[in-house]
Every structure is written in C-alpha cells, then in structure tokens.
CSV table of C-alpha atoms in Angstrom, one decimal:
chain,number,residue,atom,x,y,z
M,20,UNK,CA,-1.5,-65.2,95.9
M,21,UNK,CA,2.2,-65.0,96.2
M,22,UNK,CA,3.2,-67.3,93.9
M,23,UNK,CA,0.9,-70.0,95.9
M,24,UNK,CA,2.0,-69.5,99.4
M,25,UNK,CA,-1.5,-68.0,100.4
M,26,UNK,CA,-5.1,-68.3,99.5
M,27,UNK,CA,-8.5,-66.9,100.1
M,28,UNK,CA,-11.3,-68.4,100.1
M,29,UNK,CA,-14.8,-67.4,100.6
M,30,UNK,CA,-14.6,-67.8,104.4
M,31,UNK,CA,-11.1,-68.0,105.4
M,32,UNK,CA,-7.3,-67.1,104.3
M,33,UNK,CA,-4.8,-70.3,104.0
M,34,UNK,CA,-1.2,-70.0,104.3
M,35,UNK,CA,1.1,-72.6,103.4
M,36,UNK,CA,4.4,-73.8,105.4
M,37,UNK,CA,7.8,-72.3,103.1
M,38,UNK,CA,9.2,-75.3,103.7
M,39,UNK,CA,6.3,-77.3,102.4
M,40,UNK,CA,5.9,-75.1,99.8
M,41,UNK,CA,9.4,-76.5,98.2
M,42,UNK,CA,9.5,-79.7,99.7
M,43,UNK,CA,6.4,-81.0,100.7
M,44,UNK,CA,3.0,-81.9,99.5
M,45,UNK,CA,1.9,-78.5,98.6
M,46,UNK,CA,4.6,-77.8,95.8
M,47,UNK,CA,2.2,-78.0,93.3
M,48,UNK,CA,0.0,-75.9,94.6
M,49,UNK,CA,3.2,-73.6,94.5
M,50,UNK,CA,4.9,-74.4,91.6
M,51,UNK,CA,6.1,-70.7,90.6
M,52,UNK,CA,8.0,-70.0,94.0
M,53,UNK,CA,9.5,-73.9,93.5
M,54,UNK,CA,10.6,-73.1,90.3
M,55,UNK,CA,12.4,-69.8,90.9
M,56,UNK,CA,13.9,-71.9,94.1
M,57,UNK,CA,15.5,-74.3,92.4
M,58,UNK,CA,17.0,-72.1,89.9
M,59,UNK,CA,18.5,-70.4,92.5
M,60,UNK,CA,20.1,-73.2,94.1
M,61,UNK,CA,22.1,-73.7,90.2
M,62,UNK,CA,23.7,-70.7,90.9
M,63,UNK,CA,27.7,-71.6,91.9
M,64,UNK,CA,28.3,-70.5,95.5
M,65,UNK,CA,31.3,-69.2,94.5
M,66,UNK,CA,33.0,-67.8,91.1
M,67,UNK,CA,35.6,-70.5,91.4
M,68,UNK,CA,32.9,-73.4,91.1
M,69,UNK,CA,31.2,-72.0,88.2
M,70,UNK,CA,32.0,-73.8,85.3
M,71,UNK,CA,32.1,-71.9,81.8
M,72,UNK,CA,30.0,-73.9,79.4
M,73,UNK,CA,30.9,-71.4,76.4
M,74,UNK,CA,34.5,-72.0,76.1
M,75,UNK,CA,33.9,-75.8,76.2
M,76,UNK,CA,31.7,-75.2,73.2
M,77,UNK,CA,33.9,-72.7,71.9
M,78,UNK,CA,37.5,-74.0,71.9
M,79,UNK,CA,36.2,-76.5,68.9
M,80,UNK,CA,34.5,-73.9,67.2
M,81,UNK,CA,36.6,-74.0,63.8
M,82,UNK,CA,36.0,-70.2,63.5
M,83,UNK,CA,36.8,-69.5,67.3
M,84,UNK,CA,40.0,-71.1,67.0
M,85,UNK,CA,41.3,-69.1,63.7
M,86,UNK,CA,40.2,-66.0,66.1
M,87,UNK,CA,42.2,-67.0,68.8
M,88,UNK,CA,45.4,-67.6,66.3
M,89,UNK,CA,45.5,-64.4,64.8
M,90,UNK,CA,44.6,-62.7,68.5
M,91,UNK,CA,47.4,-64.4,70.5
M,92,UNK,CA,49.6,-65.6,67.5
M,93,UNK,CA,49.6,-69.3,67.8
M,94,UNK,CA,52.5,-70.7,66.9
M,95,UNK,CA,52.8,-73.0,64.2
M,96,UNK,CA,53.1,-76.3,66.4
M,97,UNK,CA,50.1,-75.0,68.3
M,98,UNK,CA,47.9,-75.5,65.4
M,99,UNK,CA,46.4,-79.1,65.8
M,100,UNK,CA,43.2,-79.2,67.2
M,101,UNK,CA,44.0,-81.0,70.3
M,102,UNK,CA,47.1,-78.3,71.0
M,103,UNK,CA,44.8,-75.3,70.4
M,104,UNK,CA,42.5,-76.6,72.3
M,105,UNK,CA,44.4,-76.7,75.8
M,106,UNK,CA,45.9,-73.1,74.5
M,107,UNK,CA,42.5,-71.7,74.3
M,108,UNK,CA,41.3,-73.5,77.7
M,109,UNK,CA,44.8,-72.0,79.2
M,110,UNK,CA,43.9,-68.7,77.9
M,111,UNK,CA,40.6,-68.7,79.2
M,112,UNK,CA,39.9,-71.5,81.8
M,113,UNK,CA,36.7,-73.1,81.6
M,114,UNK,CA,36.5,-72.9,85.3
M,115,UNK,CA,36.0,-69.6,87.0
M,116,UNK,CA,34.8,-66.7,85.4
M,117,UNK,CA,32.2,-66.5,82.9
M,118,UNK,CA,34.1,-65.9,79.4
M,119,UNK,CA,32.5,-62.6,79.0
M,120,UNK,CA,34.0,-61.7,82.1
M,121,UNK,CA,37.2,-63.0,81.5
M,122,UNK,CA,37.5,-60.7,77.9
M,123,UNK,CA,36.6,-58.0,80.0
M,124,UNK,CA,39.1,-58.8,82.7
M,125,UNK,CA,42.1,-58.9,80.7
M,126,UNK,CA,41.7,-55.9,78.6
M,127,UNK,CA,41.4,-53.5,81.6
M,128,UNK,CA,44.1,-55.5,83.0
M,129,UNK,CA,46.2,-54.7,79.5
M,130,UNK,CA,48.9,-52.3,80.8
M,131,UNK,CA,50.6,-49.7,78.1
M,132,UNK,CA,53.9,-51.5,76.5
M,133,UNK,CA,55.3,-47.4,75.7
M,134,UNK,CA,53.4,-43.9,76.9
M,135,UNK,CA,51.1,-43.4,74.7
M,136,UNK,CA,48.4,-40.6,74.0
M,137,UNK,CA,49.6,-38.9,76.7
M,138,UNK,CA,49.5,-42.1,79.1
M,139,UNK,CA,52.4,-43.3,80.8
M,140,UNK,CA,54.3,-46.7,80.0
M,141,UNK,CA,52.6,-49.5,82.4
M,142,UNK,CA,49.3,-47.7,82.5
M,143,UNK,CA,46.1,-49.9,82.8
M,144,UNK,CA,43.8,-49.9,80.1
M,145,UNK,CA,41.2,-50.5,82.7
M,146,UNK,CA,41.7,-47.2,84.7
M,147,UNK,CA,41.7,-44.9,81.3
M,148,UNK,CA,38.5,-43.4,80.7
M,149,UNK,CA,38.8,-41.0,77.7
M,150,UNK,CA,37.3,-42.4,75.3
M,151,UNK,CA,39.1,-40.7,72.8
M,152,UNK,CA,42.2,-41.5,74.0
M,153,UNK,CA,40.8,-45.6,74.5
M,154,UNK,CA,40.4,-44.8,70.4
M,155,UNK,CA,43.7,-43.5,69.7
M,156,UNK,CA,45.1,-46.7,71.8
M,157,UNK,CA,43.3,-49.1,70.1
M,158,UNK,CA,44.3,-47.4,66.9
M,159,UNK,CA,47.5,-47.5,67.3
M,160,UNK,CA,47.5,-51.3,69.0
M,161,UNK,CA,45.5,-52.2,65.6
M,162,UNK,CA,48.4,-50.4,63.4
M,163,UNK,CA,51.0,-52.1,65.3
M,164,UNK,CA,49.6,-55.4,64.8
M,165,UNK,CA,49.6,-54.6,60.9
M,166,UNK,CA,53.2,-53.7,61.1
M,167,UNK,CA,53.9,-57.3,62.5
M,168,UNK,CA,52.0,-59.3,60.3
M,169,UNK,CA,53.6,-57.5,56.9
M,170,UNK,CA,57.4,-57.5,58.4
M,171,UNK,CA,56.9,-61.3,59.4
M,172,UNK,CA,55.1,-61.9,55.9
M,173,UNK,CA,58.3,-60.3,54.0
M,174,UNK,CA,60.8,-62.2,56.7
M,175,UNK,CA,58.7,-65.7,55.3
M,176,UNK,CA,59.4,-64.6,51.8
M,177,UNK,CA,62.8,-64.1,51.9
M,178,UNK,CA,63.7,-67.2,53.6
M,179,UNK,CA,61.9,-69.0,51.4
M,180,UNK,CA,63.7,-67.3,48.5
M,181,UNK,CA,67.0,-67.8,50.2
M,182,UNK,CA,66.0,-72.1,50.4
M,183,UNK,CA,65.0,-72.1,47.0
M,184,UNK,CA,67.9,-70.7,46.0
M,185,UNK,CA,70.3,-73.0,48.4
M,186,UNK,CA,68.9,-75.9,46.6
M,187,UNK,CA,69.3,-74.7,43.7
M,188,UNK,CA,72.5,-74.1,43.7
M,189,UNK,CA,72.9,-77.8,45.5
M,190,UNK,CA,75.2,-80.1,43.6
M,191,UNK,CA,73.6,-83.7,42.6
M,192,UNK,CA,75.5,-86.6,43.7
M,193,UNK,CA,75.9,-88.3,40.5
M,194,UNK,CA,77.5,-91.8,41.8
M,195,UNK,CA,74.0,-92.0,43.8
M,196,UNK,CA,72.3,-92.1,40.9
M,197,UNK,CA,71.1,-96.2,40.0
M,198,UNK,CA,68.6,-95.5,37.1
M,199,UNK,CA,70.4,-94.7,34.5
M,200,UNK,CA,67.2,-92.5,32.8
M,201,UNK,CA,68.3,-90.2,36.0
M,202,UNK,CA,71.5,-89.8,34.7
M,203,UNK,CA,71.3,-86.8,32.7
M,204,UNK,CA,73.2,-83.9,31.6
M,205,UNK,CA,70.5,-81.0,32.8
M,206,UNK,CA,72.0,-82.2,36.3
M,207,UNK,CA,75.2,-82.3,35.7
M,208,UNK,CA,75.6,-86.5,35.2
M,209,UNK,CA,76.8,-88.4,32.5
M,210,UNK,CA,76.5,-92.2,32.3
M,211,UNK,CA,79.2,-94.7,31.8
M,212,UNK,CA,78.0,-97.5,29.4
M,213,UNK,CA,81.0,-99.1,30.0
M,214,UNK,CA,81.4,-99.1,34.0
M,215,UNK,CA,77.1,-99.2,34.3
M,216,UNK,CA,77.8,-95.9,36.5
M,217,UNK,CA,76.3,-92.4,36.7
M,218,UNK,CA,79.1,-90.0,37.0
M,219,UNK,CA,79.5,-86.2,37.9
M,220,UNK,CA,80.1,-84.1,34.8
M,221,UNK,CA,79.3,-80.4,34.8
M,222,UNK,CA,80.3,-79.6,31.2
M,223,UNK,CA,76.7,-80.6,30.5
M,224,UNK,CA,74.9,-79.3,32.6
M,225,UNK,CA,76.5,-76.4,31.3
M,226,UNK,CA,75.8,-77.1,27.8
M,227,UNK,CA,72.3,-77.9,28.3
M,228,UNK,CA,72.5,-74.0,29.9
M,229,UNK,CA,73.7,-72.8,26.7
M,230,UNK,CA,71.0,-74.5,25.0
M,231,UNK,CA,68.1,-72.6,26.8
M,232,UNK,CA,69.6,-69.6,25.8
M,233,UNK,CA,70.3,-70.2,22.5
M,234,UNK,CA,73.6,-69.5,23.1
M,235,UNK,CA,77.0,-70.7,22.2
M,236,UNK,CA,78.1,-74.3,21.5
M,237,UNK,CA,82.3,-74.4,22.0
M,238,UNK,CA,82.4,-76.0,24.9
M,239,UNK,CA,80.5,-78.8,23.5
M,240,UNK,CA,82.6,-81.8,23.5
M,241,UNK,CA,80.2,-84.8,21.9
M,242,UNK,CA,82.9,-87.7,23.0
M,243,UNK,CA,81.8,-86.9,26.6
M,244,UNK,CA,78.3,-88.3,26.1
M,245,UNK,CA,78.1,-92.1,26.1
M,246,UNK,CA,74.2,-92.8,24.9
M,247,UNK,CA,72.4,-91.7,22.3
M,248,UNK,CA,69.7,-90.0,24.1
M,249,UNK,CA,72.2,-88.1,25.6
M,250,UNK,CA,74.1,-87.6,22.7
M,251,UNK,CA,70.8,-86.1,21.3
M,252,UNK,CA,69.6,-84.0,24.4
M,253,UNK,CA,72.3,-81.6,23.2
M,254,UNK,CA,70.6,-80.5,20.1
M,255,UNK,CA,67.9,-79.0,21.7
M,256,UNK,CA,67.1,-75.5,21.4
M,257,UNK,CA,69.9,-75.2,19.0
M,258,UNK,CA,70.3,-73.7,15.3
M,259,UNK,CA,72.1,-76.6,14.1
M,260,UNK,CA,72.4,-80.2,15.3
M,261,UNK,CA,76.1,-80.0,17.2
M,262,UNK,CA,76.5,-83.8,18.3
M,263,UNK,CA,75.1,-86.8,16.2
M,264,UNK,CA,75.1,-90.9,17.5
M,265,UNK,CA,77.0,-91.9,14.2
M,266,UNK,CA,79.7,-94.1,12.8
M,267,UNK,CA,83.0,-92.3,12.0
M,268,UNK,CA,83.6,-90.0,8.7
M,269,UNK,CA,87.3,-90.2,7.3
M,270,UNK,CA,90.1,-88.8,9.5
M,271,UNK,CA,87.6,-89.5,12.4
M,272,UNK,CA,88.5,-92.4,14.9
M,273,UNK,CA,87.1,-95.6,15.4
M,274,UNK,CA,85.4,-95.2,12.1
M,275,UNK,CA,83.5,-98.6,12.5
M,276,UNK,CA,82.0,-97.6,16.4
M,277,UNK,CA,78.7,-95.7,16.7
M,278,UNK,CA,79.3,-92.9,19.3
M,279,UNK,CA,78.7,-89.5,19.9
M,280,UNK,CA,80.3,-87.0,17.9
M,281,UNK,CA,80.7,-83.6,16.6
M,282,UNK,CA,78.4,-83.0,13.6
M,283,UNK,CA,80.2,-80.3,12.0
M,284,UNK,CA,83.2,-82.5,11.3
M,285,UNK,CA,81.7,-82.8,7.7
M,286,UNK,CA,81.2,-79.3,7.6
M,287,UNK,CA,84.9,-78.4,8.7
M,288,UNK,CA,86.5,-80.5,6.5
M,289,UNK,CA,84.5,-78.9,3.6
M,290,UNK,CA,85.4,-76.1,4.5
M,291,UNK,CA,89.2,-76.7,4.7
M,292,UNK,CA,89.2,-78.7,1.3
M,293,UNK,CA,87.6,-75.5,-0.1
M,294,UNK,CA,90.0,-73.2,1.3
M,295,UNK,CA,92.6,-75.4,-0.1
M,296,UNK,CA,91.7,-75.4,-3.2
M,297,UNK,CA,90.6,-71.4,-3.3
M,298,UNK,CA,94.5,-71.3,-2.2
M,299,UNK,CA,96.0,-73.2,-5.5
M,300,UNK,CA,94.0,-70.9,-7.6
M,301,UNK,CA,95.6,-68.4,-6.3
C-alpha cells in the first residue's frame, strides 16, 4: 500500500522508514515511490539551469533553419550552417526557457510598430485579448510581410538587370588579349598578323551588329581585317558575300598578296564598264 511504504499482513501492519524507502534496503520493495523520486530530483531548481534539449536538436534541423530564415530574415552571410546555427541559439538560447515557452514569450512581448485595429502604437500583443482584433493583427502582420518579400524581389531584379546591362555595355581590352582565336570582331578586336597583337577596333564589332540584323554593309571596310577567318566572319548573316581572302583583281592593289577585300569590286567595275558603254551608244 502506498506505493510500498506500508504493508499488512495477516497479523500485523509494517511501515517502512521514507528515507529507507529511497535509499536503503527496502527500495525494492518500494520501487514506485523511488521512481517518481528520482524523476523529481531531474527537475532544474531553477528556470535558468534548465537546459532546452529541442533547440539543440533543432538548430540543425534542415527544415527548422529555412523556418527561422524566412521568420527573422537571415541575411545572406548568415546562411552557412555553422552561422545559422549560433543565430538560432541567439534567438532562442538553449539555456533557460523551454522553447515552447520562449515562442510564447516573445509574441506577447511583440509590441504594435503603428496603431492598429484600434490599438495604440507600442501596444503588447500579450495584453490584447480580442480575438478578432489578434486576427486582424496577424492579418495585417502576414500582408505586410508579403509586401516586403515582392518589393525586395523586384529591387533584386532590377539590380540584376542594371549589372547585366553594365557589363554589357563594358568595353574589352583588346591589347589583353594573347590568343589570337580571342581576337575577334563580335568584341570589338582585330588581330595584327604583322605586330602578333590583338588590337581594339569597333568598326567590327559594329559590322558583325549589322550582320545579325541583316542590315546594311557600308561601313564595311575589308582591308581592316588581317586573317581569313576574320575576313570571313563578315559574311555571316548576309545576302551577299561583302569581303573575300583573295589575291587582287585589276585596278586593285597589291595584286599578287592574298588579303581581305571587298567582293563587289568585280561587280562595281562591271557595272561602270557597262555604264560606259550604255553612254557611247548614246
């Protein structure tokens, strides 16, 4: 009977010692009332001592951790594991309170950043309790949250437009340029057989411009280009060929040297010996 600390027995009643009963030689007799002893004595004497197991298991919870980001928006360099980890354990210390508590804790100790729902600025969530205001609160805490997340979103977007565009518009240093497969028009390079160099030249990059758009060819000057592929790269996207690598035509110069050069010479001079001769007919 109680737990083992008495007993009847067909002629008597025994009682056993307390202190026996959890220390001594009798224990087993009261095993129940030694049991619910020592669970008491695990029982922190104080809040301060009581260690929170659940936040030592939680602050490396992978899903925990993505919950605790989006709650208390965790900055970007707080996102390694180690770094989130003191964050959470900062947040909610594993010493103290239990977490539960802690939750608790600071949402009635959340005070009102504006009056709201008929609340004045600086009120304590804590000592509102309307539940239908609480709602309209939380409602409107949950709507401001949205309004952050979209206007940060679209403030992401632009700057990443506005980069893009910067280095777009970024000019390539030609003379850095030591492969000479680098050195190519679409960047704005040409390369110098003669000096073994890469050298700034616009005009082609705003040729090969003209090219993706189909567009038109006059300030195409075929001399500038000093390789064949090059020479070629020109051509693309184009009607008709406007450079060829080629030895000279007559009336060209340096008949005997394969370069790069216009290959509508043949064409124009056709077309001015025709028009000569349409003019002695007349």
């Amino acid at each position: 009977m109680a737990g083992g600390l008495l007993k009847v027995t067909s002629t008597a009643g025994v009682n056993y010692n307390a202190h026996n009963a959890l220390t001594g030689p009798e224990t087993e007799a009261t095993k129940i009332i030694k049991a619910a002893f020592d669970a008491i004595k695990e029982i922190p004497a104080k809040p301060a001592d009581y260690t929170n197991k659940d936040i030592n298991d939680l602050k490396t919870d992978a899903n925990f951790q993505e919950a605790f980001k989006a709650i208390y928006d965790a900055e970007q360099a707080q996102t390694t594991p180690t770094a989130l980890e003191t964050e959470i354990e900062k947040a909610f210390p594993a010493k103290g309170a239990p977490f539960a508590q802690q939750i608790w804790d600071k949402i009635r100790d959340t005070k009102l950043p504006y009056a709201l729902a008929e609340q004045a600025k600086g009120s304590k969530v804590g000592n509102i309790e309307d539940i239908e205001v609480l709602t309209k609160i939380l409602n409107n805490f949950t709507g401001e949250k949205l309004k952050r997340k979209r206007k940060a979103a679209k403030q992401q977007s632009q700057t990443k437009c506005n980069t893009e565009a910067t280095q777009h518009k970024t000019t390539v240093d030609c003379t850095k340029i030591t492969n000479p497969e680098e050195c190519k028009p679409e960047v704005g390079c040409k390369y110098n057989e003669t000096r073994k160099a890469c050298k700034n030249d616009p005009k082609p990059a705003v040729s090969k411009t003209n090219q993706e758009a189909g567009g038109s060819t006059k300030n195409v000057k075929c001399s500038d280009y000093d390789t064949k592929d090059t020479c070629e790269e020109v051509n693309k996207r184009k009607e008709k060929p406007v450079c060829a690598w080629r030895k000279g035509k007559d009336n060209e110069p340096d008949r005997d040297k394969e370069m790069c050069r216009n290959d509508s010479f043949l064409v124009n001079t056709k077309l001015v010996l025709s028009m000569a001769d349409l003019s002695c007919v007349r």
